[in-house]
PDB file of C-alpha atoms in Angstrom:
ATOM      1  CA  MET B   1     122.243  99.913  99.638  1.00 54.00           C
ATOM      2  CA  ASP B   2     120.528  98.856  96.371  1.00 76.00           C
ATOM      3  CA  ARG B   3     120.482 101.604  93.766  1.00 86.00           C
ATOM      4  CA  HIS B   4     117.922 101.795  90.996  1.00 89.00           C
ATOM      5  CA  CYS B   5     117.054 103.705  87.858  1.00 94.00           C
ATOM      6  CA  ILE B   6     113.708 105.341  88.636  1.00 97.00           C
ATOM      7  CA  ALA B   7     111.221 107.254  86.503  1.00 97.00           C
ATOM      8  CA  PHE B   8     109.819 109.948  88.804  1.00 97.00           C
ATOM      9  CA  LEU B   9     106.539 111.463  87.607  1.00 97.00           C
ATOM     10  CA  GLY B  10     105.245 114.564  89.392  1.00 95.00           C
ATOM     11  CA  THR B  11     107.400 117.190  91.106  1.00 93.00           C
ATOM     12  CA  GLY B  12     104.930 119.419  92.928  1.00 90.00           C
ATOM     13  CA  LEU B  13     105.058 120.476  96.577  1.00 88.00           C
ATOM     14  CA  MET B  14     105.571 116.894  97.761  1.00 93.00           C
ATOM     15  CA  GLY B  15     107.199 115.283  94.754  1.00 95.00           C
ATOM     16  CA  ARG B  16     110.144 117.643  94.450  1.00 95.00           C
ATOM     17  CA  PRO B  17     111.626 117.017  97.927  1.00 96.00           C
ATOM     18  CA  MET B  18     110.845 113.296  97.659  1.00 97.00           C
ATOM     19  CA  ALA B  19     112.759 113.111  94.379  1.00 97.00           C
ATOM     20  CA  ALA B  20     115.634 115.065  95.922  1.00 96.00           C
ATOM     21  CA  ASN B  21     115.898 112.489  98.712  1.00 97.00           C
ATOM     22  CA  LEU B  22     116.060 109.653  96.166  1.00 97.00           C
ATOM     23  CA  LEU B  23     118.926 111.462  94.420  1.00 96.00           C
ATOM     24  CA  ARG B  24     120.741 111.935  97.730  1.00 96.00           C
ATOM     25  CA  ALA B  25     120.361 108.202  98.366  1.00 95.00           C
ATOM     26  CA  GLY B  26     122.228 107.512  95.124  1.00 95.00           C
ATOM     27  CA  HIS B  27     119.367 106.482  92.855  1.00 96.00           C
ATOM     28  CA  GLU B  28     119.361 107.495  89.183  1.00 96.00           C
ATOM     29  CA  LEU B  29     116.298 109.605  88.364  1.00 96.00           C
ATOM     30  CA  ARG B  30     114.568 110.330  85.075  1.00 96.00           C
ATOM     31  CA  VAL B  31     112.039 113.053  85.915  1.00 96.00           C
ATOM     32  CA  TRP B  32     108.890 114.322  84.221  1.00 96.00           C
ATOM     33  CA  ASN B  33     106.405 116.926  85.375  1.00 93.00           C
ATOM     34  CA  ARG B  34     103.433 118.382  83.515  1.00 89.00           C
ATOM     35  CA  THR B  35     104.782 121.884  84.249  1.00 86.00           C
ATOM     36  CA  ALA B  36     108.415 121.430  83.253  1.00 82.00           C
ATOM     37  CA  ASP B  37     109.900 124.356  85.171  1.00 83.00           C
ATOM     38  CA  LYS B  38     108.926 122.724  88.479  1.00 83.00           C
ATOM     39  CA  ALA B  39     111.442 119.950  87.740  1.00 86.00           C
ATOM     40  CA  VAL B  40     114.386 122.117  86.678  1.00 86.00           C
ATOM     41  CA  ALA B  41     115.945 122.393  90.147  1.00 87.00           C
ATOM     42  CA  LEU B  42     116.329 118.605  90.275  1.00 94.00           C
ATOM     43  CA  ALA B  43     118.593 118.693  87.195  1.00 91.00           C
ATOM     44  CA  GLU B  44     121.152 120.555  89.294  1.00 90.00           C
ATOM     45  CA  GLN B  45     121.126 117.602  91.697  1.00 93.00           C
ATOM     46  CA  GLY B  46     121.745 115.053  88.943  1.00 93.00           C
ATOM     47  CA  ALA B  47     118.288 114.147  87.622  1.00 94.00           C
ATOM     48  CA  ARG B  48     117.597 113.857  83.909  1.00 95.00           C
ATOM     49  CA  ILE B  49     114.570 115.948  82.960  1.00 95.00           C
ATOM     50  CA  CYS B  50     112.322 114.349  80.327  1.00 95.00           C
ATOM     51  CA  ASP B  51     109.810 115.955  77.999  1.00 93.00           C
ATOM     52  CA  ASP B  52     107.278 113.115  78.170  1.00 94.00           C
ATOM     53  CA  PRO B  53     106.340 110.529  80.819  1.00 96.00           C
ATOM     54  CA  ALA B  54     106.984 107.670  78.380  1.00 96.00           C
ATOM     55  CA  GLN B  55     110.482 109.047  77.791  1.00 96.00           C
ATOM     56  CA  ALA B  56     111.082 109.057  81.544  1.00 96.00           C
ATOM     57  CA  LEU B  57     110.339 105.316  81.641  1.00 96.00           C
ATOM     58  CA  GLU B  58     113.148 104.494  79.182  1.00 95.00           C
ATOM     59  CA  GLY B  59     115.690 102.328  81.014  1.00 92.00           C
ATOM     60  CA  ALA B  60     113.861 102.625  84.347  1.00 95.00           C
ATOM     61  CA  GLU B  61     113.289  99.625  86.614  1.00 95.00           C
ATOM     62  CA  MET B  62     110.709 101.380  88.767  1.00 97.00           C
ATOM     63  CA  ILE B  63     108.272 104.231  88.368  1.00 98.00           C
ATOM     64  CA  VAL B  64     107.316 106.564  91.216  1.00 98.00           C
ATOM     65  CA  SER B  65     104.317 108.820  90.621  1.00 98.00           C
ATOM     66  CA  ILE B  66     102.810 111.474  92.863  1.00 97.00           C
ATOM     67  CA  MET B  67     100.066 113.490  91.200  1.00 94.00           C
ATOM     68  CA  SER B  68      96.988 115.513  92.018  1.00 89.00           C
ATOM     69  CA  ASP B  69      94.377 112.754  91.822  1.00 90.00           C
ATOM     70  CA  GLY B  70      93.429 109.386  90.395  1.00 91.00           C
ATOM     71  CA  ALA B  71      92.329 110.824  87.051  1.00 93.00           C
ATOM     72  CA  ALA B  72      95.755 112.406  86.518  1.00 94.00           C
ATOM     73  CA  VAL B  73      97.534 109.159  87.360  1.00 96.00           C
ATOM     74  CA  ALA B  74      95.263 107.137  85.064  1.00 95.00           C
ATOM     75  CA  GLN B  75      95.820 109.563  82.187  1.00 96.00           C
ATOM     76  CA  VAL B  76      99.617 109.371  82.481  1.00 97.00           C
ATOM     77  CA  GLN B  77      99.486 105.606  82.899  1.00 96.00           C
ATOM     78  CA  ARG B  78      97.408 105.271  79.714  1.00 96.00           C
ATOM     79  CA  ARG B  79      99.912 107.437  77.814  1.00 96.00           C
ATOM     80  CA  CYS B  80     102.796 105.256  78.950  1.00 97.00           C
ATOM     81  CA  LEU B  81     100.963 102.022  78.147  1.00 96.00           C
ATOM     82  CA  ALA B  82      99.891 103.273  74.720  1.00 96.00           C
ATOM     83  CA  ALA B  83     103.476 104.260  73.924  1.00 96.00           C
ATOM     84  CA  GLY B  84     104.705 100.775  74.861  1.00 95.00           C
ATOM     85  CA  ALA B  85     106.921 102.290  77.562  1.00 96.00           C
ATOM     86  CA  VAL B  86     105.648 100.005  80.336  1.00 96.00           C
ATOM     87  CA  ARG B  87     107.658  96.784  80.233  1.00 94.00           C
ATOM     88  CA  ALA B  88     107.173  93.426  81.907  1.00 94.00           C
ATOM     89  CA  SER B  89     108.762  93.267  85.369  1.00 91.00           C
ATOM     90  CA  MET B  90     108.470  97.052  85.869  1.00 97.00           C
ATOM     91  CA  LEU B  91     107.205  98.117  89.290  1.00 98.00           C
ATOM     92  CA  TRP B  92     104.987 101.226  89.403  1.00 98.00           C
ATOM     93  CA  ILE B  93     104.801 102.833  92.861  1.00 98.00           C
ATOM     94  CA  ASP B  94     101.933 105.313  92.944  1.00 98.00           C
ATOM     95  CA  MET B  95     102.335 107.658  95.919  1.00 98.00           C
ATOM     96  CA  SER B  96      99.404 109.899  94.959  1.00 95.00           C
ATOM     97  CA  SER B  97      96.283 109.994  97.119  1.00 90.00           C
ATOM     98  CA  VAL B  98      93.528 108.268  95.117  1.00 92.00           C
ATOM     99  CA  ARG B  99      90.544 106.060  95.870  1.00 93.00           C
ATOM    100  CA  PRO B 100      91.185 102.364  96.613  1.00 95.00           C
ATOM    101  CA  GLY B 101      89.143 101.340  93.572  1.00 95.00           C
ATOM    102  CA  GLU B 102      91.284 103.575  91.368  1.00 95.00           C
ATOM    103  CA  ALA B 103      94.413 101.855  92.704  1.00 96.00           C
ATOM    104  CA  ARG B 104      92.938  98.450  91.862  1.00 97.00           C
ATOM    105  CA  ALA B 105      92.119  99.670  88.338  1.00 96.00           C
ATOM    106  CA  GLN B 106      95.708 100.909  87.945  1.00 95.00           C
ATOM    107  CA  ALA B 107      96.998  97.502  89.020  1.00 97.00           C
ATOM    108  CA  ALA B 108      94.754  95.693  86.515  1.00 97.00           C
ATOM    109  CA  ALA B 109      95.904  97.916  83.637  1.00 96.00           C
ATOM    110  CA  LEU B 110      99.563  97.320  84.495  1.00 97.00           C
ATOM    111  CA  ASP B 111      99.045  93.601  84.972  1.00 95.00           C
ATOM    112  CA  ALA B 112      97.942  93.333  81.348  1.00 93.00           C
ATOM    113  CA  ALA B 113     101.417  94.604  80.380  1.00 94.00           C
ATOM    114  CA  GLY B 114     103.179  92.261  82.813  1.00 96.00           C
ATOM    115  CA  ALA B 115     104.024  95.105  85.223  1.00 97.00           C
ATOM    116  CA  ARG B 116     103.237  95.449  88.923  1.00 97.00           C
ATOM    117  CA  LEU B 117     101.734  98.154  91.150  1.00 98.00           C
ATOM    118  CA  LEU B 118     102.180  99.256  94.724  1.00 98.00           C
ATOM    119  CA  ASP B 119      99.795 101.937  96.000  1.00 98.00           C
ATOM    120  CA  ALA B 120     101.894 103.879  98.503  1.00 98.00           C
ATOM    121  CA  PRO B 121     100.326 107.200  99.544  1.00 96.00           C
ATOM    122  CA  VAL B 122     102.120 109.344 102.089  1.00 95.00           C
ATOM    123  CA  SER B 123     101.462 111.560 105.081  1.00 91.00           C
ATOM    124  CA  GLY B 124     103.701 114.128 106.707  1.00 88.00           C
ATOM    125  CA  GLY B 125     103.372 117.179 104.482  1.00 86.00           C
ATOM    126  CA  THR B 126     106.238 119.075 102.926  1.00 88.00           C
ATOM    127  CA  ARG B 127     108.199 119.026 106.181  1.00 89.00           C
ATOM    128  CA  GLY B 128     108.075 115.257 106.286  1.00 93.00           C
ATOM    129  CA  ALA B 129     108.967 115.065 102.594  1.00 95.00           C
ATOM    130  CA  GLU B 130     111.990 117.317 103.032  1.00 96.00           C
ATOM    131  CA  ALA B 131     113.223 115.378 106.075  1.00 97.00           C
ATOM    132  CA  ALA B 132     112.584 111.945 104.480  1.00 97.00           C
ATOM    133  CA  ARG B 133     110.252 111.150 107.377  1.00 96.00           C
ATOM    134  CA  LEU B 134     107.030 110.490 105.540  1.00 97.00           C
ATOM    135  CA  ALA B 135     104.596 107.872 106.765  1.00 96.00           C
ATOM    136  CA  ILE B 136     104.179 105.592 103.731  1.00 98.00           C
ATOM    137  CA  MET B 137     101.131 103.299 103.661  1.00 98.00           C
ATOM    138  CA  VAL B 138     101.601 100.526 101.119  1.00 98.00           C
ATOM    139  CA  GLY B 139      99.117  98.200  99.434  1.00 98.00           C
ATOM    140  CA  GLY B 140     100.243  95.283  97.284  1.00 98.00           C
ATOM    141  CA  ASP B 141     102.167  92.002  97.382  1.00 97.00           C
ATOM    142  CA  GLN B 142     104.919  91.254  99.888  1.00 98.00           C
ATOM    143  CA  ALA B 143     107.475  90.448  97.163  1.00 97.00           C
ATOM    144  CA  ASP B 144     106.857  93.787  95.427  1.00 98.00           C
ATOM    145  CA  PHE B 145     107.047  95.604  98.752  1.00 98.00           C
ATOM    146  CA  ASP B 146     110.399  93.944  99.545  1.00 97.00           C
ATOM    147  CA  ARG B 147     111.716  94.979  96.135  1.00 96.00           C
ATOM    148  CA  ALA B 148     110.606  98.594  96.615  1.00 97.00           C
ATOM    149  CA  ALA B 149     111.661  98.921 100.265  1.00 95.00           C
ATOM    150  CA  PRO B 150     115.130 100.462  99.611  1.00 94.00           C
ATOM    151  CA  VAL B 151     113.515 103.133  97.439  1.00 96.00           C
ATOM    152  CA  LEU B 152     110.684 103.826  99.862  1.00 98.00           C
ATOM    153  CA  ARG B 153     113.003 104.027 102.878  1.00 97.00           C
ATOM    154  CA  ALA B 154     114.875 106.878 101.187  1.00 97.00           C
ATOM    155  CA  MET B 155     111.675 108.915 101.530  1.00 98.00           C
ATOM    156  CA  GLY B 156     110.282 107.771 104.878  1.00 98.00           C
ATOM    157  CA  ARG B 157     108.901 104.839 106.827  1.00 98.00           C
ATOM    158  CA  PRO B 158     107.031 102.320 104.650  1.00 98.00           C
ATOM    159  CA  VAL B 159     104.578  99.801 106.113  1.00 98.00           C
ATOM    160  CA  LEU B 160     102.727  97.157 104.085  1.00 98.00           C
ATOM    161  CA  VAL B 161      99.113  97.389 105.281  1.00 98.00           C
ATOM    162  CA  GLY B 162      97.372  94.897 102.985  1.00 98.00           C
ATOM    163  CA  PRO B 163      96.626  94.001  99.345  1.00 98.00           C
ATOM    164  CA  THR B 164      96.277  96.420  96.437  1.00 98.00           C
ATOM    165  CA  GLY B 165      94.107  99.378  97.462  1.00 97.00           C
ATOM    166  CA  ALA B 166      94.809  98.956 101.183  1.00 98.00           C
ATOM    167  CA  GLY B 167      97.449 101.685 101.140  1.00 98.00           C
ATOM    168  CA  GLN B 168      94.897 104.130  99.764  1.00 97.00           C
ATOM    169  CA  LEU B 169      92.323 103.000 102.321  1.00 97.00           C
ATOM    170  CA  ALA B 170      94.860 103.668 105.096  1.00 97.00           C
ATOM    171  CA  LYS B 171      95.513 107.123 103.613  1.00 96.00           C
ATOM    172  CA  LEU B 172      91.793 107.888 103.672  1.00 96.00           C
ATOM    173  CA  ALA B 173      91.733 106.862 107.334  1.00 96.00           C
ATOM    174  CA  ASN B 174      94.717 109.146 107.930  1.00 93.00           C
ATOM    175  CA  GLN B 175      93.033 112.070 106.198  1.00 95.00           C
ATOM    176  CA  ALA B 176      89.842 111.581 108.181  1.00 97.00           C
ATOM    177  CA  VAL B 177      91.843 111.854 111.406  1.00 97.00           C
ATOM    178  CA  VAL B 178      93.832 114.835 110.085  1.00 96.00           C
ATOM    179  CA  GLY B 179      90.807 116.756 108.806  1.00 97.00           C
ATOM    180  CA  ILE B 180      88.716 116.163 111.921  1.00 98.00           C
ATOM    181  CA  THR B 181      91.663 117.026 114.193  1.00 98.00           C
ATOM    182  CA  ILE B 182      92.293 120.258 112.289  1.00 98.00           C
ATOM    183  CA  GLY B 183      88.667 121.162 113.001  1.00 98.00           C
ATOM    184  CA  ALA B 184      89.128 120.436 116.717  1.00 98.00           C
ATOM    185  CA  VAL B 185      92.400 122.395 116.908  1.00 98.00           C
ATOM    186  CA  ALA B 186      90.771 125.348 115.143  1.00 98.00           C
ATOM    187  CA  GLU B 187      87.981 125.401 117.747  1.00 98.00           C
ATOM    188  CA  ALA B 188      90.465 125.136 120.619  1.00 98.00           C
ATOM    189  CA  THR B 189      92.664 127.894 119.177  1.00 98.00           C
ATOM    190  CA  LEU B 190      89.799 130.327 118.653  1.00 98.00           C
ATOM    191  CA  MET B 191      88.445 129.630 122.146  1.00 98.00           C
ATOM    192  CA  LEU B 192      91.883 130.304 123.680  1.00 98.00           C
ATOM    193  CA  GLN B 193      92.283 133.536 121.727  1.00 97.00           C
ATOM    194  CA  ARG B 194      88.811 134.881 122.481  1.00 97.00           C
ATOM    195  CA  GLY B 195      89.130 133.893 126.145  1.00 97.00           C
ATOM    196  CA  GLY B 196      92.404 135.766 126.600  1.00 97.00           C
ATOM    197  CA  ALA B 197      94.843 132.853 126.900  1.00 98.00           C
ATOM    198  CA  ASP B 198      98.127 132.547 124.981  1.00 98.00           C
ATOM    199  CA  PRO B 199      97.657 129.749 122.406  1.00 97.00           C
ATOM    200  CA  ALA B 200     101.417 129.110 122.131  1.00 98.00           C
ATOM    201  CA  ALA B 201     101.708 128.710 125.916  1.00 98.00           C
ATOM    202  CA  ALA B 202      98.628 126.471 125.916  1.00 98.00           C
ATOM    203  CA  ARG B 203     100.213 124.222 123.265  1.00 98.00           C
ATOM    204  CA  ARG B 204     103.297 123.894 125.450  1.00 98.00           C
ATOM    205  CA  ALA B 205     101.090 123.030 128.420  1.00 98.00           C
ATOM    206  CA  LEU B 206      99.285 120.338 126.418  1.00 98.00           C
ATOM    207  CA  ALA B 207     102.493 118.804 125.027  1.00 97.00           C
ATOM    208  CA  GLY B 208     102.793 115.158 126.043  1.00 97.00           C
ATOM    209  CA  GLY B 209      99.151 114.855 127.091  1.00 98.00           C
ATOM    210  CA  PHE B 210      96.327 113.007 125.353  1.00 97.00           C
ATOM    211  CA  ALA B 211      95.448 116.082 123.267  1.00 97.00           C
ATOM    212  CA  ASP B 212      98.974 116.479 121.902  1.00 98.00           C
ATOM    213  CA  SER B 213      99.672 115.798 118.228  1.00 96.00           C
ATOM    214  CA  LEU B 214     101.585 117.148 115.236  1.00 93.00           C
ATOM    215  CA  VAL B 215      98.343 118.775 114.127  1.00 96.00           C
ATOM    216  CA  LEU B 216      98.035 120.592 117.455  1.00 98.00           C
ATOM    217  CA  GLN B 217     101.646 121.761 117.509  1.00 97.00           C
ATOM    218  CA  GLN B 218     102.232 122.552 113.817  1.00 95.00           C
ATOM    219  CA  HIS B 219      98.795 123.581 112.629  1.00 97.00           C
ATOM    220  CA  GLY B 220      97.878 125.221 115.925  1.00 98.00           C
ATOM    221  CA  ALA B 221     100.903 127.469 115.433  1.00 98.00           C
ATOM    222  CA  ARG B 222      99.845 128.229 111.860  1.00 97.00           C
ATOM    223  CA  MET B 223      96.396 129.226 113.112  1.00 98.00           C
ATOM    224  CA  SER B 224      97.511 131.482 115.943  1.00 97.00           C
ATOM    225  CA  ASP B 225     100.262 133.051 113.777  1.00 97.00           C
ATOM    226  CA  GLY B 226      97.976 133.470 110.766  1.00 97.00           C
ATOM    227  CA  ASP B 227     100.562 131.768 108.509  1.00 97.00           C
ATOM    228  CA  PHE B 228      98.876 129.500 105.968  1.00 97.00           C
ATOM    229  CA  THR B 229     101.767 129.014 103.560  1.00 95.00           C
ATOM    230  CA  PRO B 230     100.786 125.689 102.003  1.00 92.00           C
ATOM    231  CA  GLY B 231     102.243 122.378 103.064  1.00 85.00           C
ATOM    232  CA  GLY B 232      99.088 120.434 102.217  1.00 87.00           C
ATOM    233  CA  THR B 233      96.426 122.573 100.565  1.00 93.00           C
ATOM    234  CA  CYS B 234      92.746 123.019 101.416  1.00 97.00           C
ATOM    235  CA  ARG B 235      91.938 121.899  97.862  1.00 95.00           C
ATOM    236  CA  THR B 236      93.744 118.599  98.423  1.00 91.00           C
ATOM    237  CA  GLN B 237      92.151 118.069 101.834  1.00 95.00           C
ATOM    238  CA  LEU B 238      88.716 118.636 100.301  1.00 96.00           C
ATOM    239  CA  LYS B 239      89.475 116.057  97.588  1.00 92.00           C
ATOM    240  CA  ASP B 240      90.483 113.587 100.311  1.00 91.00           C
ATOM    241  CA  MET B 241      87.366 114.251 102.399  1.00 96.00           C
ATOM    242  CA  ARG B 242      85.194 113.636  99.338  1.00 95.00           C
ATOM    243  CA  ASN B 243      87.066 110.391  98.639  1.00 92.00           C
ATOM    244  CA  ILE B 244      86.515 109.336 102.255  1.00 96.00           C
ATOM    245  CA  LEU B 245      82.763 109.873 101.949  1.00 97.00           C
ATOM    246  CA  ALA B 246      82.605 108.107  98.573  1.00 95.00           C
ATOM    247  CA  GLU B 247      84.422 105.080  99.990  1.00 95.00           C
ATOM    248  CA  ALA B 248      82.228 105.127 103.099  1.00 97.00           C
ATOM    249  CA  ALA B 249      79.115 105.116 100.890  1.00 97.00           C
ATOM    250  CA  GLU B 250      80.390 102.047  99.043  1.00 94.00           C
ATOM    251  CA  LEU B 251      80.936 100.341 102.405  1.00 95.00           C
ATOM    252  CA  GLY B 252      77.478 101.360 103.658  1.00 97.00           C
ATOM    253  CA  LEU B 253      78.916 103.582 106.399  1.00 98.00           C
ATOM    254  CA  ALA B 254      77.731 106.930 107.784  1.00 98.00           C
ATOM    255  CA  LEU B 255      80.652 109.103 108.946  1.00 98.00           C
ATOM    256  CA  PRO B 256      79.071 112.224 110.471  1.00 98.00           C
ATOM    257  CA  LEU B 257      82.281 113.991 111.518  1.00 98.00           C
ATOM    258  CA  SER B 258      83.830 113.480 108.085  1.00 98.00           C
ATOM    259  CA  GLN B 259      80.614 114.815 106.509  1.00 98.00           C
ATOM    260  CA  GLN B 260      80.801 117.969 108.634  1.00 98.00           C
ATOM    261  CA  ILE B 261      84.466 118.584 107.810  1.00 98.00           C
ATOM    262  CA  GLU B 262      83.852 117.997 104.086  1.00 98.00           C
ATOM    263  CA  ALA B 263      81.075 120.604 104.140  1.00 98.00           C
ATOM    264  CA  ARG B 264      83.328 123.110 105.898  1.00 98.00           C
ATOM    265  CA  TYR B 265      86.198 122.624 103.430  1.00 98.00           C
ATOM    266  CA  THR B 266      83.683 122.989 100.589  1.00 98.00           C
ATOM    267  CA  ALA B 267      82.615 126.366 101.990  1.00 97.00           C
ATOM    268  CA  LEU B 268      86.246 127.403 102.490  1.00 97.00           C
ATOM    269  CA  CYS B 269      87.274 126.411  98.953  1.00 97.00           C
ATOM    270  CA  ASP B 270      84.408 128.372  97.401  1.00 96.00           C
ATOM    271  CA  ALA B 271      86.877 131.268  97.624  1.00 95.00           C
ATOM    272  CA  PRO B 272      89.578 130.263  95.090  1.00 94.00           C
ATOM    273  CA  GLU B 273      92.317 132.171  96.904  1.00 95.00           C
ATOM    274  CA  ARG B 274      91.649 130.121 100.054  1.00 97.00           C
ATOM    275  CA  ALA B 275      91.641 126.772  98.248  1.00 97.00           C
ATOM    276  CA  GLU B 276      95.420 126.962  97.797  1.00 96.00           C
ATOM    277  CA  LEU B 277      96.167 127.844 101.431  1.00 97.00           C
ATOM    278  CA  ASP B 278      97.440 125.258 103.897  1.00 96.00           C
ATOM    279  CA  HIS B 279      94.639 122.994 105.130  1.00 97.00           C
ATOM    280  CA  ALA B 280      95.042 124.538 108.590  1.00 98.00           C
ATOM    281  CA  ALA B 281      93.157 127.474 107.050  1.00 98.00           C
ATOM    282  CA  LEU B 282      89.958 125.685 108.079  1.00 98.00           C
ATOM    283  CA  TYR B 283      90.469 128.010 111.060  1.00 98.00           C
ATOM    284  CA  LEU B 284      89.455 130.895 108.768  1.00 98.00           C
ATOM    285  CA  GLU B 285      86.132 129.204 108.054  1.00 97.00           C
ATOM    286  CA  LEU B 286      85.566 128.968 111.818  1.00 97.00           C
ATOM    287  CA  ARG B 287      86.358 132.677 112.213  1.00 97.00           C
ATOM    288  CA  ASP B 288      83.809 133.428 109.492  1.00 95.00           C
ATOM    289  CA  ARG B 289      81.237 131.652 111.657  1.00 95.00           C
ATOM    290  CA  ASN B 290      82.302 133.702 114.688  1.00 96.00           C
ATOM    291  CA  PRO B 291      82.860 137.315 113.578  1.00 92.00           C
ATOM    292  CA  GLY B 292      84.269 139.882 115.951  1.00 83.00           C
ATOM    293  CA  GLY B 293      87.003 139.738 118.574  1.00 72.00           C
ATOM    294  CA  ASP B 294      90.759 139.570 118.047  1.00 61.00           C
ATOM    295  CA  GLY B 295      90.961 135.888 117.060  1.00 61.00           C
TER     296      GLY B 295
END
């Protein structure tokens, strides 16, 4: 397997296990995170922790970033470009979830320095990140994708879905399906509970049928157990739903289900303590609409 020196920028809930998988695959990692203590554990696995993103790029062939939003990525990218740390032939793989237009702007800024971009957002949550089974949706050129493939395969299953920005568009499509399905699973779970059925037994009964999905099995269990320890947060899901609607507006599309789910996550995230719960906590917003009972 090809081994590379990689600058890894961002070690939050998703980034930390993704970086750990790259280390296990034998890649050399130079790691930076805005909150330094979130990167410390990776030093024990062989990563070099850097004080500045530009420092992390020293000697790196590729850059992997996974940050909160497009503004955060753009800010770090500008810092690295201003410091002269981005070199010709470098490949920047942004695995954050941003808008397609933001990915195209990133690519243009890097192109001016002779560097390349792949937008490669992921789906699968922290469980998928830990197991190196993330779905990785990639936008960019075939040659860049081929170059990055050994790195991406250490974290999951990469698929090139189109030119720059297409990976982010695929992620928005993914998040529309996820958000809307969470809403449907929340309604099904509450109906089962209030009607006297066992939600866990019902999920087993539905397994393998048309209604089955990871959202049903994993998030349905979170809902019926009342365990909303974050994998993907409500705050992040709300950001994604807003990006979906912004992209739809640019395309002249009306997406009524996405609009409804965005409004519900907005209401949920009005309580700051709920914004950091797992996005399956949309179930709590549904319970607020339906007070009473044991569900």
